[in-house]
Amino acid sequence: MPSLEQKKSLSLPVLDGQGRLPARTLWRSPEEHAASQAAPSAGDISIASPEFPPGAEPPPEFTSSRRSFVQLLGAGVALGAAGCFTKPGEKMAPYTKRPLDLTPGNALHYATCQTRAGIATGLLVTAWEGRPTKIEGNPDHPSSLGAAGVFEQASLQSLYDPQRAREVRHRGAGSALRSFQLELSAHGQRLRKDGGARLRFLLEPSASPLIASVRHELLSAFPKARARAYASWSREASYEGARLAFGAPLEVRYDLAQAAVIVALDADFLSNEPGSLALSRQFARRREPTAEMNRLYAAEPQLTVTGSTADHRVRVRAAEIARLALAILAQVNPAAGAAAPTLPPEQAKWASAAAKDLSRNKGRSAVIAGERQGPEVHAIALAINSALGNLGKAVLTHAPLVHEVRAGPSEVRGLVEEINRGEVDTLVITAWNPLYAAPRDLGLAEALAKVPNVIYTSLFEDETSARATWFVPAAHELEAWGDGRAHDGTLTFRQPLLAPLYGGVSEVELLSALLGETERTPYQRLRELHKSKAGADFETTFTKWISDGLLPGTAAAHEVHALKPESLRPALDAAARVPAEGLELVFAPDYKAYDGRFANNAWLQELPDPLSKLTWDNAALVSPATAKRLALESGDLVDLELRGRKLRAAALVQPGQADECITLPLGYGRTATTEGVARGVGFDAGALRSAAAPYFDRGLQLNKAAGPAHRFAITHSHFTMEGRSLALDVNLMELREHKPNEELEEQRRDHPLIYEKIPYAGNKWAMAIDLSKCTGCSACVVACQAENNIPVVGKEQVEKSREMAWLRIDRYFEGPLEDPKVITQPVACVHCEAAPCEYVCPVNATVHSDEGINEMVYNRCVGTRYCSNNCPYKVRRFNFLRYNDDYTDVEKMRFNPDVTVRARGVMEKCNYCVQRVERVRIDSRVAGQPMKDGDVVTACQQACPAEAITFGSLHDPNSRVSLLQKEERSYRLLNELNTKPRTWHMARVRNPNPELG
């Protein structure tokens, strides 16, 4: 793990484009726009001379386009158009004397951050001579604590994506960035004349002080302008729920380290939501059976990561969650005036047990409402927490972190109404792809056609860019300066790792251009904004902030608010209403594409869904009972209709799904022609969303459609263990009472070997994986892919079981498939002492190292695949095709130089991150110190937010891995085969409530 002294700040300039200037203004008044709509002109842009530096003459053939000039450059120079590095505008010099702190062949680590839902997560990025190759969590940042989720890590793939937008476009034709900036600045001057009365903004929700300062300047310069925010998965209901409970919109966050009992009301807090990495860490640390173990109750319509981890889970349709919450409130605090609703027996039993458990743990519990639920559920959850005395302990409230607490469909509706009234001349959009993400019944697409000047920025050319007047490529977060707020309010800094590969601009630069400040960089703005927070030595202090990635001591302080019964009453009345009958439709952010913004990321498309194990697709999730009633099987095409909106999708029977409830993951079915790998993958669930019910609705009509069944690429289609002892679990009370567990004891029993034991003079590397902590979030899988240069193979190859992931997460169901228990189990090469693969390899390509690592010698491998056939764990991957041959030069920049990029025809597998072992060995030799426990951290171990993976040497009896493998719940996978795995698993510990069995 890099120390803080190893983190270095990096400042690279944003590259300005040089090129065509328009012969006339490109900004239109409403009258000009109406005329152009009636009779569009053939060419809006002409090219002026400043394409070349002063004194340079263009070639004679260069007359009207950049294309003719590029054609003269020849194939060698033309490679620059494929996205190679561009030199900064400032003077550069090669390092004949290497710069301070840069040693070729040694990586540097830079602190930065990424934001989602407006909240920043602190990261450490590994860079080799300026090339970012690995993203990990910043151990000092409260939102990551050293871990990194799938979205944070996979953003590296998006950084180098050759399908990113490269060119400023005006009405579809190419332009130059500098031309756009100058025109936008001039247009801003014209808008000032009436105070920006016809100027509107549709922005991405943000908690960044830097962006807030720019937005404030904009609204000061254009006092009559109006700024709105939109996010397809908005947290607006949470703020509105706090307003109902306390009279003011508040940020609600949780400290699960203080919670002995947790109730999740349709809340997937272990995945996808802001602060989930920190919550996973807090939750997992209280799953230790040796300490006071927490207990989790979950109520939800579809099986989630959080629900699969729960000790007690109940299937509840989304519209019925409110009544369930009301039942808990009525038992916890009868004085609240909430009448207990009548619930189905299973739900009533679950609610009663949860309420009693909460009451026994007053001040030591938390009730969490999910973002999908309405304000009334959030208000009731706060009322329960208030009655239990949880506020200020496990449940914290303070002023909102984001600048825009309203960022739902109502904001888009207001904008559309203004456009339809003819009040908008210029619209600036930084919100992610609203034409795709917003409910279609709002009519945003039709409204944009009435706006003369629509400016939009995004990483990719997408559905919204096709309708924009001006489209500007956006800078990736690893290419731009900025700041943000962590989930607890801590001020966080973002620094670029490299100059924009494709000439993109940040939101700050785009908005600054409208103010006419094209020369004032985001870096300068950032320094000016935070200068007052530093002491006398600003340079040293600011450099330390950037190096650390955060400003300590800036977390938001908890605010005490009294519950307001009079404002809570409407929430109680709304929750008491009986939902309408009919088939329910529920929307969910996808675990891989989220709301669609990560859909073009091939790493994520090929990452198996944590529960369904589906890749390269989404599906209409149906419960086994509902599928039986409708005569559906997985892969059947279904026609869905809701209030006149129609969609054809493919059904997937999902154990654990609530009956009479269909879940549609968002983020697929992309139609933009330049969207790359996302185009045509899955179906667009957003086609059925409405502004009135953007998250769930009743009245869905479902009919089985004719036609061949859809082919899913699923990596783990076997649901159960079929009586085998694979992923084991134990009951907490039985474990503490040391009751015999035959299944566990059998998998721990030593069997005699017919071969002599191998002596290890140095280290004896081993791993322990705690199933009690593992949530199946898949962060380790992406970490392994990034660290080891593992390729993606595409849907067709995954269908043939040719996926290349070295680490997989098996998921098993126990009990009835309608309402099963779930257990997840990470499995990679277990590095057997008596490895079956080694005995059958004819060329000795798979061998044991002198420290017990089962290694692969790629140069020896001839592809017989005998080792794979003889491996009982099925963890070896064969490189069937030339998966690495088609990468562009830019894509190759993401490769880890410590790991060989494999050619076709060799076997691959986990090697315990042997490159990291050797790096630590070299560093320890240089320092003259022995390797210590914890020095070597594998990629999967480092990324895991739950700390479920431990690595170390068994020769150290006090090492963490030695102690874990001695625990009574540790066992060897497939121990009956006597392969002597070096990786041990630890049985999952369940903490059930005796009242629920």
PDB file of N, CA and C in Angstrom, residues 137-170:
ATOM      1  N   GLY A 137      -8.630   2.586  -3.852  1.00  0.00           N
ATOM      2  CA  GLY A 137      -9.183   3.510  -2.873  1.00  0.00           C
ATOM      3  C   GLY A 137      -8.098   4.225  -2.090  1.00  0.00           C
ATOM      4  N   ASN A 138      -8.408   5.436  -1.681  1.00  0.00           N
ATOM      5  CA  ASN A 138      -7.512   6.210  -0.825  1.00  0.00           C
ATOM      6  C   ASN A 138      -7.772   5.785   0.619  1.00  0.00           C
ATOM      7  N   PRO A 139      -6.809   5.174   1.292  1.00  0.00           N
ATOM      8  CA  PRO A 139      -7.064   4.678   2.660  1.00  0.00           C
ATOM      9  C   PRO A 139      -7.380   5.773   3.652  1.00  0.00           C
ATOM     10  N   ASP A 140      -7.053   7.013   3.338  1.00  0.00           N
ATOM     11  CA  ASP A 140      -7.317   8.122   4.249  1.00  0.00           C
ATOM     12  C   ASP A 140      -8.646   8.811   3.966  1.00  0.00           C
ATOM     13  N   HIS A 141      -9.347   8.374   2.921  1.00  0.00           N
ATOM     14  CA  HIS A 141     -10.587   9.059   2.552  1.00  0.00           C
ATOM     15  C   HIS A 141     -11.777   8.362   3.195  1.00  0.00           C
ATOM     16  N   PRO A 142     -12.688   9.105   3.818  1.00  0.00           N
ATOM     17  CA  PRO A 142     -13.797   8.462   4.545  1.00  0.00           C
ATOM     18  C   PRO A 142     -14.788   7.728   3.658  1.00  0.00           C
ATOM     19  N   SER A 143     -14.846   8.035   2.377  1.00  0.00           N
ATOM     20  CA  SER A 143     -15.813   7.363   1.510  1.00  0.00           C
ATOM     21  C   SER A 143     -15.264   6.113   0.849  1.00  0.00           C
ATOM     22  N   SER A 144     -13.963   5.888   0.939  1.00  0.00           N
ATOM     23  CA  SER A 144     -13.389   4.692   0.323  1.00  0.00           C
ATOM     24  C   SER A 144     -12.626   3.832   1.310  1.00  0.00           C
ATOM     25  N   LEU A 145     -11.893   4.455   2.247  1.00  0.00           N
ATOM     26  CA  LEU A 145     -11.130   3.720   3.266  1.00  0.00           C
ATOM     27  C   LEU A 145     -10.189   2.704   2.641  1.00  0.00           C
ATOM     28  N   GLY A 146      -9.687   3.031   1.453  1.00  0.00           N
ATOM     29  CA  GLY A 146      -8.755   2.144   0.765  1.00  0.00           C
ATOM     30  C   GLY A 146      -9.386   1.188  -0.208  1.00  0.00           C
ATOM     31  N   ALA A 147     -10.713   1.110  -0.242  1.00  0.00           N
ATOM     32  CA  ALA A 147     -11.410   0.203  -1.154  1.00  0.00           C
ATOM     33  C   ALA A 147     -11.852   0.964  -2.400  1.00  0.00           C
ATOM     34  N   ALA A 148     -12.258   0.224  -3.406  1.00  0.00           N
ATOM     35  CA  ALA A 148     -12.763   0.827  -4.643  1.00  0.00           C
ATOM     36  C   ALA A 148     -13.822  -0.095  -5.232  1.00  0.00           C
ATOM     37  N   GLY A 149     -14.924   0.504  -5.679  1.00  0.00           N
ATOM     38  CA  GLY A 149     -16.008  -0.263  -6.263  1.00  0.00           C
ATOM     39  C   GLY A 149     -15.794  -0.529  -7.739  1.00  0.00           C
ATOM     40  N   VAL A 150     -16.729  -1.233  -8.335  1.00  0.00           N
ATOM     41  CA  VAL A 150     -16.588  -1.614  -9.743  1.00  0.00           C
ATOM     42  C   VAL A 150     -16.606  -0.387 -10.645  1.00  0.00           C
ATOM     43  N   PHE A 151     -17.435   0.611 -10.346  1.00  0.00           N
ATOM     44  CA  PHE A 151     -17.530   1.781 -11.211  1.00  0.00           C
ATOM     45  C   PHE A 151     -16.257   2.624 -11.148  1.00  0.00           C
ATOM     46  N   GLU A 152     -15.711   2.787  -9.955  1.00  0.00           N
ATOM     47  CA  GLU A 152     -14.485   3.567  -9.821  1.00  0.00           C
ATOM     48  C   GLU A 152     -13.333   2.903 -10.566  1.00  0.00           C
ATOM     49  N   GLN A 153     -13.175   1.595 -10.379  1.00  0.00           N
ATOM     50  CA  GLN A 153     -12.044   0.907 -11.007  1.00  0.00           C
ATOM     51  C   GLN A 153     -12.203   0.828 -12.523  1.00  0.00           C
ATOM     52  N   ALA A 154     -13.416   0.554 -12.988  1.00  0.00           N
ATOM     53  CA  ALA A 154     -13.624   0.376 -14.427  1.00  0.00           C
ATOM     54  C   ALA A 154     -13.602   1.690 -15.181  1.00  0.00           C
ATOM     55  N   SER A 155     -13.612   2.826 -14.479  1.00  0.00           N
ATOM     56  CA  SER A 155     -13.539   4.105 -15.196  1.00  0.00           C
ATOM     57  C   SER A 155     -12.224   4.241 -15.944  1.00  0.00           C
ATOM     58  N   LEU A 156     -11.227   3.443 -15.568  1.00  0.00           N
ATOM     59  CA  LEU A 156      -9.971   3.435 -16.316  1.00  0.00           C
ATOM     60  C   LEU A 156     -10.201   2.973 -17.748  1.00  0.00           C
ATOM     61  N   GLN A 157     -11.080   2.002 -17.920  1.00  0.00           N
ATOM     62  CA  GLN A 157     -11.439   1.542 -19.271  1.00  0.00           C
ATOM     63  C   GLN A 157     -12.088   2.667 -20.058  1.00  0.00           C
ATOM     64  N   SER A 158     -12.934   3.451 -19.398  1.00  0.00           N
ATOM     65  CA  SER A 158     -13.589   4.572 -20.076  1.00  0.00           C
ATOM     66  C   SER A 158     -12.587   5.650 -20.450  1.00  0.00           C
ATOM     67  N   LEU A 159     -11.564   5.854 -19.616  1.00  0.00           N
ATOM     68  CA  LEU A 159     -10.550   6.866 -19.915  1.00  0.00           C
ATOM     69  C   LEU A 159      -9.884   6.605 -21.256  1.00  0.00           C
ATOM     70  N   TYR A 160      -9.532   5.344 -21.512  1.00  0.00           N
ATOM     71  CA  TYR A 160      -8.813   4.989 -22.732  1.00  0.00           C
ATOM     72  C   TYR A 160      -9.731   4.492 -23.846  1.00  0.00           C
ATOM     73  N   ASP A 161     -11.023   4.620 -23.663  1.00  0.00           N
ATOM     74  CA  ASP A 161     -11.971   4.108 -24.647  1.00  0.00           C
ATOM     75  C   ASP A 161     -11.805   4.847 -25.978  1.00  0.00           C
ATOM     76  N   PRO A 162     -11.455   4.154 -27.067  1.00  0.00           N
ATOM     77  CA  PRO A 162     -11.290   4.827 -28.363  1.00  0.00           C
ATOM     78  C   PRO A 162     -12.602   5.335 -28.934  1.00  0.00           C
ATOM     79  N   GLN A 163     -13.733   4.928 -28.348  1.00  0.00           N
ATOM     80  CA  GLN A 163     -15.036   5.385 -28.836  1.00  0.00           C
ATOM     81  C   GLN A 163     -15.525   6.642 -28.117  1.00  0.00           C
ATOM     82  N   ARG A 164     -14.672   7.210 -27.284  1.00  0.00           N
ATOM     83  CA  ARG A 164     -15.024   8.477 -26.653  1.00  0.00           C
ATOM     84  C   ARG A 164     -15.171   9.578 -27.707  1.00  0.00           C
ATOM     85  N   ALA A 165     -15.974  10.574 -27.388  1.00  0.00           N
ATOM     86  CA  ALA A 165     -16.140  11.705 -28.302  1.00  0.00           C
ATOM     87  C   ALA A 165     -14.810  12.435 -28.462  1.00  0.00           C
ATOM     88  N   ARG A 166     -14.512  12.823 -29.702  1.00  0.00           N
ATOM     89  CA  ARG A 166     -13.218  13.441 -29.996  1.00  0.00           C
ATOM     90  C   ARG A 166     -13.338  14.844 -30.560  1.00  0.00           C
ATOM     91  N   GLU A 167     -14.494  15.207 -31.070  1.00  0.00           N
ATOM     92  CA  GLU A 167     -14.589  16.422 -31.881  1.00  0.00           C
ATOM     93  C   GLU A 167     -15.772  17.279 -31.438  1.00  0.00           C
ATOM     94  N   VAL A 168     -15.528  18.572 -31.341  1.00  0.00           N
ATOM     95  CA  VAL A 168     -16.628  19.511 -31.139  1.00  0.00           C
ATOM     96  C   VAL A 168     -17.493  19.496 -32.395  1.00  0.00           C
ATOM     97  N   ARG A 169     -18.794  19.437 -32.194  1.00  0.00           N
ATOM     98  CA  ARG A 169     -19.709  19.384 -33.337  1.00  0.00           C
ATOM     99  C   ARG A 169     -20.734  20.504 -33.249  1.00  0.00           C
ATOM    100  N   HIS A 170     -20.973  21.125 -34.400  1.00  0.00           N
ATOM    101  CA  HIS A 170     -22.021  22.130 -34.511  1.00  0.00           C
ATOM    102  C   HIS A 170     -23.009  21.663 -35.569  1.00  0.00           C
TER     103      HIS A 170
END
